[in-house]
Short mmCIF file of C-alpha atoms in Angstrom, two decimals:
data_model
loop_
_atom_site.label_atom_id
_atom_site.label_comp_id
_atom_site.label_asym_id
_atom_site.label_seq_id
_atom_site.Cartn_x
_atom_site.Cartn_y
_atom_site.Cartn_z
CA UNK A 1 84.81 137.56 137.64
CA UNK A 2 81.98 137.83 139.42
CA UNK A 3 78.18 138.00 137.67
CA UNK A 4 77.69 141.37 138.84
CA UNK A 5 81.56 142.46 137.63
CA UNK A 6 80.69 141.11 134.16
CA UNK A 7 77.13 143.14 133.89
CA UNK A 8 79.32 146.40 134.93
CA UNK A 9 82.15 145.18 132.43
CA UNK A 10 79.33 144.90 129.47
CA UNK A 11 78.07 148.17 130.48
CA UNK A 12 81.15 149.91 129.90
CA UNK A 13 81.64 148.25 126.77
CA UNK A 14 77.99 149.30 125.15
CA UNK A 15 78.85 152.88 126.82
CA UNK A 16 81.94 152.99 125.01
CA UNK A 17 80.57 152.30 121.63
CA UNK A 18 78.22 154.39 122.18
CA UNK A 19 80.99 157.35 123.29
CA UNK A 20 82.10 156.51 120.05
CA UNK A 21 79.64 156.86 118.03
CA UNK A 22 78.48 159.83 119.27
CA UNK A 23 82.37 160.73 117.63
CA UNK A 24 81.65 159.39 114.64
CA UNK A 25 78.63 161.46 113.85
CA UNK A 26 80.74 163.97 112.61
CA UNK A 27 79.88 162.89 109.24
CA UNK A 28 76.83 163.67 109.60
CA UNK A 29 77.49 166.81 111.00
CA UNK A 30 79.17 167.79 107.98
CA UNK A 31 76.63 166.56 105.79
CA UNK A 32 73.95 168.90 107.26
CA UNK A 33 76.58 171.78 106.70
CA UNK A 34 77.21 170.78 103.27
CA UNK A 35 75.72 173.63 101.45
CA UNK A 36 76.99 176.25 103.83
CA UNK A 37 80.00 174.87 104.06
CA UNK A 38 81.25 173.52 100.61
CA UNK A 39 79.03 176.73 99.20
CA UNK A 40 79.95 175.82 95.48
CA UNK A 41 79.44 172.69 93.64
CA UNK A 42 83.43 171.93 93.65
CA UNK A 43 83.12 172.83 97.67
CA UNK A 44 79.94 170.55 97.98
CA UNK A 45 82.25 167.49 96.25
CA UNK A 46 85.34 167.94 98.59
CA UNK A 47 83.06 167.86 101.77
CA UNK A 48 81.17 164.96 100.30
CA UNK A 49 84.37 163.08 99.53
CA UNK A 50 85.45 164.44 102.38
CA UNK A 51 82.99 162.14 104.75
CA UNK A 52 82.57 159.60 101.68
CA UNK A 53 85.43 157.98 103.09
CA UNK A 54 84.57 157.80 106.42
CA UNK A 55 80.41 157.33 106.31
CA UNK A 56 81.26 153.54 106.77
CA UNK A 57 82.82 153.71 110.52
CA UNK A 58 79.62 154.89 111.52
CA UNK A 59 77.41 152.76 110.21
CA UNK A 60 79.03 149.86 111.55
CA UNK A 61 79.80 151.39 114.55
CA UNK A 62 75.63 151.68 115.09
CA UNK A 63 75.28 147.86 113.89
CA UNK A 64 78.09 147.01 116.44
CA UNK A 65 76.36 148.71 119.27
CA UNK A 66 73.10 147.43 118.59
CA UNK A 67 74.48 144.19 118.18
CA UNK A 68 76.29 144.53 121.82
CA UNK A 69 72.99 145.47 123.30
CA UNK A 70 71.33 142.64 121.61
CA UNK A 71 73.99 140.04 122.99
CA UNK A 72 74.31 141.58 126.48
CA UNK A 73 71.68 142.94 127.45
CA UNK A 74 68.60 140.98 125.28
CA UNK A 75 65.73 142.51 127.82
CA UNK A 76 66.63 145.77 126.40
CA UNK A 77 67.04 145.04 122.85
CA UNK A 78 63.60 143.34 122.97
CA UNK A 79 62.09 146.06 124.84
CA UNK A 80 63.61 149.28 123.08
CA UNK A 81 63.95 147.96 119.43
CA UNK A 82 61.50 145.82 119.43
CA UNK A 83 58.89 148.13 121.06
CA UNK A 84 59.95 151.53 119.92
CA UNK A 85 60.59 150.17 116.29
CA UNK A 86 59.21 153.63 114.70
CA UNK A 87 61.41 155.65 116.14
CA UNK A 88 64.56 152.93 114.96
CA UNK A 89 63.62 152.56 111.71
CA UNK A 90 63.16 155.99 111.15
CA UNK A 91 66.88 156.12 112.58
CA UNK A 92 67.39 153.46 110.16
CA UNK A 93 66.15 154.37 107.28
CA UNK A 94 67.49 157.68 107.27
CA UNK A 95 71.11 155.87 107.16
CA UNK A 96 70.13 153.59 104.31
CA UNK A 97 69.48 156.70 102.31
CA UNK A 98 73.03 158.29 103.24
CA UNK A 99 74.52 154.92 101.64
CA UNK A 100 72.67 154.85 99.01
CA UNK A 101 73.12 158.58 98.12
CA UNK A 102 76.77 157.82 98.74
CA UNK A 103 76.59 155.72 95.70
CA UNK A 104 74.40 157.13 93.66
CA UNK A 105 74.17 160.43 93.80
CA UNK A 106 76.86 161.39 90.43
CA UNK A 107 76.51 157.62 88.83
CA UNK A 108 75.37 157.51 85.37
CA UNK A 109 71.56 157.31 84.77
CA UNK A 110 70.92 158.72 88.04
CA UNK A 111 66.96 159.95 87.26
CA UNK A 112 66.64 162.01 90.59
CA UNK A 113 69.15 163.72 90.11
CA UNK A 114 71.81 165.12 92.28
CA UNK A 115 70.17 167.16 94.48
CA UNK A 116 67.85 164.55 95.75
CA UNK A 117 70.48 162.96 96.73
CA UNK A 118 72.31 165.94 98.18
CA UNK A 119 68.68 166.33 100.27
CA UNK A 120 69.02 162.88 101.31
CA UNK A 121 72.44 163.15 102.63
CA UNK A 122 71.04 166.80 104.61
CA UNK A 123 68.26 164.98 105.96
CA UNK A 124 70.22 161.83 107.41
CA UNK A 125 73.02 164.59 108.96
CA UNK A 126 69.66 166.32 110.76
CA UNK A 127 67.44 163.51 111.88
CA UNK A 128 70.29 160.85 112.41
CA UNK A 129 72.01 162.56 115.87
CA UNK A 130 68.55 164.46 116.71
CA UNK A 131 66.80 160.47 117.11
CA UNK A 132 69.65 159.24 118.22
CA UNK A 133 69.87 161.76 120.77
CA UNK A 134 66.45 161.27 121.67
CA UNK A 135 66.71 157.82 122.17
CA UNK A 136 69.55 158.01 124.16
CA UNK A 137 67.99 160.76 126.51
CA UNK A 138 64.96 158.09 127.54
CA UNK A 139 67.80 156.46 129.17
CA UNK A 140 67.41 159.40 131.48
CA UNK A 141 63.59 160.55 130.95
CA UNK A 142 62.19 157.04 130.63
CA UNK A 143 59.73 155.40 127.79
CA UNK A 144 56.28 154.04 128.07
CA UNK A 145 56.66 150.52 127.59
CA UNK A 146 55.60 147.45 130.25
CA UNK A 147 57.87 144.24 130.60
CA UNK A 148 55.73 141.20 131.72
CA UNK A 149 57.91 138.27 132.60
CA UNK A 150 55.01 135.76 134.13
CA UNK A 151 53.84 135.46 130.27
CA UNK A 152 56.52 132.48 130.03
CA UNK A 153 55.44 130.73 132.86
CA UNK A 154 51.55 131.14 133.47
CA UNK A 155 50.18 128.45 131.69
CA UNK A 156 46.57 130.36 130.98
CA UNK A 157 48.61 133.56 129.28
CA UNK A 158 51.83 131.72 128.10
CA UNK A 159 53.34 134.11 125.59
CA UNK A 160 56.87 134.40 124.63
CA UNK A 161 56.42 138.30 124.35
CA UNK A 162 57.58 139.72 127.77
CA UNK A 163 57.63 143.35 126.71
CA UNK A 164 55.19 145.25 124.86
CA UNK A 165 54.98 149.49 124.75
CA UNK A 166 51.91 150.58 126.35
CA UNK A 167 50.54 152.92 123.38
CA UNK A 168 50.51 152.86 119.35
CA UNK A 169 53.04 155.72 119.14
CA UNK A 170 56.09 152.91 119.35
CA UNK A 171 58.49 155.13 120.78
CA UNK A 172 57.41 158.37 118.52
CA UNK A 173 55.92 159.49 121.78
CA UNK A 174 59.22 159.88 123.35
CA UNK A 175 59.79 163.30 120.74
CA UNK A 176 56.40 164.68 122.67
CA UNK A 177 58.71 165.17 125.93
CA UNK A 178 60.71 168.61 125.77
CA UNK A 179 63.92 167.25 127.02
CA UNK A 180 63.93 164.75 124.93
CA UNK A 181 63.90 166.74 122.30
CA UNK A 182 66.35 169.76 123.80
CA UNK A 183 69.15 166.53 124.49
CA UNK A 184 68.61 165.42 120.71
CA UNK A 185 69.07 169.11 119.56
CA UNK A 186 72.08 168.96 121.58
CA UNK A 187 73.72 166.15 119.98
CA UNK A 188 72.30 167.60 116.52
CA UNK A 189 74.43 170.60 116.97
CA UNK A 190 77.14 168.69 118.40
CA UNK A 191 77.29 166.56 115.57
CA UNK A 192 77.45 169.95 113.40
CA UNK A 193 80.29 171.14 115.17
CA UNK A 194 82.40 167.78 114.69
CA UNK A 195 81.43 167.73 111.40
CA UNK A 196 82.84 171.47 110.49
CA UNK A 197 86.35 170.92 112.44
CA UNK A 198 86.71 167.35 111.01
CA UNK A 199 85.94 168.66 107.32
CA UNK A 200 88.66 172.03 108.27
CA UNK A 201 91.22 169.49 109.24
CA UNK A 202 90.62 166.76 106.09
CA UNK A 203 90.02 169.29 103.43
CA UNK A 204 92.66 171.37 102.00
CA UNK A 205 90.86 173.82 100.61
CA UNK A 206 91.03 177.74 101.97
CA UNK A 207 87.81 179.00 101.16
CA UNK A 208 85.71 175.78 103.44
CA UNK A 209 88.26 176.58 106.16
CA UNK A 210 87.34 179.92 106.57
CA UNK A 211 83.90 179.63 106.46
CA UNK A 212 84.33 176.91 108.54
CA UNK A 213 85.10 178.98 111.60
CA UNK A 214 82.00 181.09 111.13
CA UNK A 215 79.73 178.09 110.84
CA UNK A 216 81.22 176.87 113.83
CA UNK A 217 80.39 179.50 115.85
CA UNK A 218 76.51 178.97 114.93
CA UNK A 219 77.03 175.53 115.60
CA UNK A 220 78.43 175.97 118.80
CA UNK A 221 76.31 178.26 120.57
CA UNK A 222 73.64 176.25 120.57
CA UNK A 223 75.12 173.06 121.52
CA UNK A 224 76.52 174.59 124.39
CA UNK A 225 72.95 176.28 125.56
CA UNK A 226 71.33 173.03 124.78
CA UNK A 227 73.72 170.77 126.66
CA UNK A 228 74.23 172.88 130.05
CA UNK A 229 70.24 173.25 130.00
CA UNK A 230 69.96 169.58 129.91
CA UNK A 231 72.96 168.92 132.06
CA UNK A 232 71.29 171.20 134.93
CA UNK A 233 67.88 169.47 134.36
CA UNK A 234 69.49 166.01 135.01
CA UNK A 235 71.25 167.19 138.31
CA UNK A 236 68.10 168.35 139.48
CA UNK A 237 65.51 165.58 138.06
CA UNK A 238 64.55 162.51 139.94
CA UNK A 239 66.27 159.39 139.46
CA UNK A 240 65.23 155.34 139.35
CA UNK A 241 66.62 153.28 141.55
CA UNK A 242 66.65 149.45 142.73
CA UNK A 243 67.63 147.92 145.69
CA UNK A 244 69.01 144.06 147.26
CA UNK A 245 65.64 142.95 146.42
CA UNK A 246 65.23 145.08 142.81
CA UNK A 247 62.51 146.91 144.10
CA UNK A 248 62.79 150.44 141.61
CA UNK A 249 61.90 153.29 143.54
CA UNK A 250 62.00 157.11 142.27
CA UNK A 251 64.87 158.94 144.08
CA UNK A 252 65.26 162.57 144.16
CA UNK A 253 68.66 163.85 142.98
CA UNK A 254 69.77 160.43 142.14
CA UNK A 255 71.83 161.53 138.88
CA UNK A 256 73.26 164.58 140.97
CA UNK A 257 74.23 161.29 143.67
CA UNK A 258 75.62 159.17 141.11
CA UNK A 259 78.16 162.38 139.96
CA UNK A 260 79.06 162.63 143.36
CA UNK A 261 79.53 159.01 144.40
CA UNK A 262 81.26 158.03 140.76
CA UNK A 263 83.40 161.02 141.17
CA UNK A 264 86.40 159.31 139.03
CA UNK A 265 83.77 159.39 136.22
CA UNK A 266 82.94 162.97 136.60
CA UNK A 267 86.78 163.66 136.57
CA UNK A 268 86.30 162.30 132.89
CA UNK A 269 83.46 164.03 132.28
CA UNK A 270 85.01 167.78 133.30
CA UNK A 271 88.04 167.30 131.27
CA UNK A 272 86.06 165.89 128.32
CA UNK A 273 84.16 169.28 128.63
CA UNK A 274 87.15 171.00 128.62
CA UNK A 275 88.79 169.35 125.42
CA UNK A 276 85.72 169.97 123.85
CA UNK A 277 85.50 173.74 124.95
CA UNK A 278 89.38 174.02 123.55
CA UNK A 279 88.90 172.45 121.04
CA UNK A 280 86.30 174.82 119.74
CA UNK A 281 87.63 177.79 121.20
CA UNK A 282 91.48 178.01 119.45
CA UNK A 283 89.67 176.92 116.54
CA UNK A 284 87.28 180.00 116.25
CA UNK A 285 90.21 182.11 117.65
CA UNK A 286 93.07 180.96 115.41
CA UNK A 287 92.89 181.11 111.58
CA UNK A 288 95.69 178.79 111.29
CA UNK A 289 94.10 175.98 113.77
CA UNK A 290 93.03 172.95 112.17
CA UNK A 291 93.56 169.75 114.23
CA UNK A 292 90.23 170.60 116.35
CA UNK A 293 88.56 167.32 115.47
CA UNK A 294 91.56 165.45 117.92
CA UNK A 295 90.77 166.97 121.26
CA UNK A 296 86.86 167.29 120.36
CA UNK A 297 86.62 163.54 119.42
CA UNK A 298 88.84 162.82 122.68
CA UNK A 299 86.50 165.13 124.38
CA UNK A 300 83.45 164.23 123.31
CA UNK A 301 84.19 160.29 124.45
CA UNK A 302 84.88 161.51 127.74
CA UNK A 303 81.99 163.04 127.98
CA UNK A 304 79.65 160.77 126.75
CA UNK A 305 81.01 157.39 128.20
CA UNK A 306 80.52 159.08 132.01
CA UNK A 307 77.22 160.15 131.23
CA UNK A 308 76.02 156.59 129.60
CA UNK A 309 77.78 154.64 132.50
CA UNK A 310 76.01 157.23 135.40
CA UNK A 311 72.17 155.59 133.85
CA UNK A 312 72.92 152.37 134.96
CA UNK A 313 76.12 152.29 137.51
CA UNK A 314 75.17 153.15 141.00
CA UNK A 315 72.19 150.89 141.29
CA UNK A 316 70.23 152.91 138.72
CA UNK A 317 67.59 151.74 136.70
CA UNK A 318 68.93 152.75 133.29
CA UNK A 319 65.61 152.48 131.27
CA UNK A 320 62.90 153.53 132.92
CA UNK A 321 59.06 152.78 132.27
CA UNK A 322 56.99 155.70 132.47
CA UNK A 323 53.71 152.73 132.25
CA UNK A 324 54.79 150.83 135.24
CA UNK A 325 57.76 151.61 137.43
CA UNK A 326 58.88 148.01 138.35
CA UNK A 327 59.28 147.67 134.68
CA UNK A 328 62.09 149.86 133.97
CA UNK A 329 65.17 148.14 133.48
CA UNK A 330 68.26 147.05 134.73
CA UNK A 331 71.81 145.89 135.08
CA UNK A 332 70.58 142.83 137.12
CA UNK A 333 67.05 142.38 135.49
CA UNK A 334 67.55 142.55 131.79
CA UNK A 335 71.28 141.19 131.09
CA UNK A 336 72.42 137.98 129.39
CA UNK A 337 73.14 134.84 131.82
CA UNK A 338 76.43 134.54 133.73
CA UNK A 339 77.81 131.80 130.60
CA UNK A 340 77.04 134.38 128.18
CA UNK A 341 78.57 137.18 129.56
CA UNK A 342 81.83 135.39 130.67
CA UNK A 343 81.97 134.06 127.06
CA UNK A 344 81.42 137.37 125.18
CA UNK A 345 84.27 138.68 127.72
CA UNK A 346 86.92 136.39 126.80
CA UNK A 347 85.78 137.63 123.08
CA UNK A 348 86.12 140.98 123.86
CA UNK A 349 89.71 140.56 124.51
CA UNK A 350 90.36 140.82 120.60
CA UNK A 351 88.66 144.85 120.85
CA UNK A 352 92.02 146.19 120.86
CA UNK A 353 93.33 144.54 117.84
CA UNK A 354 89.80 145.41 115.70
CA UNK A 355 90.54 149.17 117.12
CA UNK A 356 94.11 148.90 116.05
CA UNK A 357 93.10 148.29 112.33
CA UNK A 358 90.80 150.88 112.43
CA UNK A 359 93.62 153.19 113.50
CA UNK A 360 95.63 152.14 110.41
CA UNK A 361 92.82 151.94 107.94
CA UNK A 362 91.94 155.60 109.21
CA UNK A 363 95.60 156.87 108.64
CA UNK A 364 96.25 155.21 105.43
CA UNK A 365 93.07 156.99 104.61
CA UNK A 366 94.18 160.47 105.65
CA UNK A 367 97.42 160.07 104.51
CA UNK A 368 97.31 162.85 102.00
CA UNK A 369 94.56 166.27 102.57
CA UNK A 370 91.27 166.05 100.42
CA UNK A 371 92.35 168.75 97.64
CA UNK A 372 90.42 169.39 94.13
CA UNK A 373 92.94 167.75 92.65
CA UNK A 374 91.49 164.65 93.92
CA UNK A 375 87.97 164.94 92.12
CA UNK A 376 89.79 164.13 89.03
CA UNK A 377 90.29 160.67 90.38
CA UNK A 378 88.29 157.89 89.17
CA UNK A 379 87.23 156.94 92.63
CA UNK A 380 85.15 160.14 93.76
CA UNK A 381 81.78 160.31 95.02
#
């Protein structure tokens, strides 16, 4: 295991959590549906019982990637989190208020009142995949932020801040860029459309199925303009990268190069597309089609673990500085030391077994369909 295997290896690993929670935004998908979809207040209590019992896989699916970021790559963590903390608290915050509404929303003595809560839950399923989106496309677009790694050893300046954003905006300025904001639209509407065939295939309840397949249409539509618009800008947009001597230069084509020269990853990509596409398709097509969410969640992992890996394989700088080019970051220039990463791999050998219980804790969950039946239980949200 070589030190350049193990900053790969990490990659993957952060990619694939990330792949996954892109999944696992479903429930917010569904949460931003919830009036259209559940329609009546019975409906709007199956669909948020429906995600009630899942709304905790994401969450710590976020704190686990941030956390894998943190340990692997610090440079980033530093850089991003610390930097663009307005945009990641608003991220954030937004989930604190989907637990808490989770909670609180039909307890006793509740003095907002359901619907706040209900708005609460909307707003989380709306700006929760649009910023996360966002901040997931500056892998691509790049953020304005300047890393300054002499302030630990010139005496005069000694600092142990290395990496400071180069404007007040803290990452807020990132939503000014129009891709940026087209990618996190994309992965809005995504989110939408996972949420829909996840809630069709949990809930047992005839009335949300059918108007499920409507709202996925509107859902879909858009995801797919947004995502092929993006998707041809990133072909044709100019890349970062670094070479022997991590010198970051500004390549043309460079993500069109890395789909071409990683082609086993864009094998993963197409068929992702395609699961997705099917997925969606025989759903909207056939009324009696409800397992959608399996090939879509399969899909959407292919899809989004090629993309994350194809901003930083290839010798690609996979956060670019808009302030200063030999800034933007790195595999080689912003990961943990050798020790570190060798002893966080030997760790990561117990994944499986932590994906294996989720597996079972999902199942035992989903045993039996959401019906109305089951908001007579004490246990409801």
């Amino acid at each position: 295991m070589t030190y350049e295997f193990l900053q790969h290896y990490w990659c993957f690993i952060v990619s694939l959590l990330g792949a996954l929670l892109v999944f696992l935004l479903f429930v917010q998908g569904a949460n931003s549906c919830i009036r259209s979809l559940g329609w009546t207040e019975e409906g709007k209590r199956l669909v948020l019982n429906s995600t009630g019992r899942k709304w905790e896989f994401t969450f710590t699916t976020l704190v686990t990637f941030g956390g894998a970021f943190f340990a692997s790559f610090p440079l980033f963590y530093s850089t991003s989190f610390g930097g663009a903390y307005w945009l990641w608290m608003i991220i954030l915050f937004t989930f604190v208020l989907q637990a808490v509404s989770y909670e609180f929303q039909h307890k006793l003595g509740n003095f907002l009142g359901p619907k706040t809560f209900e708005w609460f839950l909307i707003l989380n399923g709306l700006l929760g995949p649009l910023l996360l989106g966002g901040a997931v496309a500056t892998f691509f677009e790049g953020s304005n932020f300047i890393v300054e790694k002499n302030n630990l050893i010139d005496a005069a300046s000694f600092s142990p801040i290395i990496s400071r954003w180069a404007n007040a905006s803290h990452g807020l300025d990132a939503l000014l860029n129009p891709w940026v904001l087209v990618f996190g639209l994309a992965v809005m509407f995504l989110a939408r459309v996972l949420g829909i065939l996840y809630v069709m295939n949990n809930v047992n309840d005839e009335n949300i199925r059918s108007r499920g397949s409507v709202r996925l249409l509107g859902a879909a539509v858009p995801f797919l303009v947004l995502f092929v618009a993006y998707l041809i800008h990133l072909l044709l947009k100019d890349g970062y990268a670094y070479d022997e001597a991590g010198v970051i230069n500004i390549v043309p084509y460079k993500y069109l190069d890395n789909f071409i020269t990683l082609w086993p990853l864009t094998i993963l990509f197409l068929a992702g597309v395609i699961l997705v596409l099917f997925a969606i398709g025989k759903t909207i097509v056939s009324k009696e089609y409800i397992g959608g969410i399996w090939p879509a969640g399969i899909g959407v992992v292919l899809v989004v673990l090629p993309l994350l890996l194809m901003s930083a394989w290839n010798n690609t700088a996979y956060y670019p500085s808009t302030a200063d080019l030999q800034s933007s970051l790195t595999l080689a220039n912003s990961c943990s030391s050798e020790f570190t990463l060798r002893t966080m791999f030997y760790v990561s050998l117990l994944v499986p077994f932590v994906l294996a219980y989720i597996v079972y804790a999902w199942r035992a969950i989903d045993k039996k369909k959401l019906d109305k039946q089951e908001l007579t239980n004490d246990h409801v949200y």
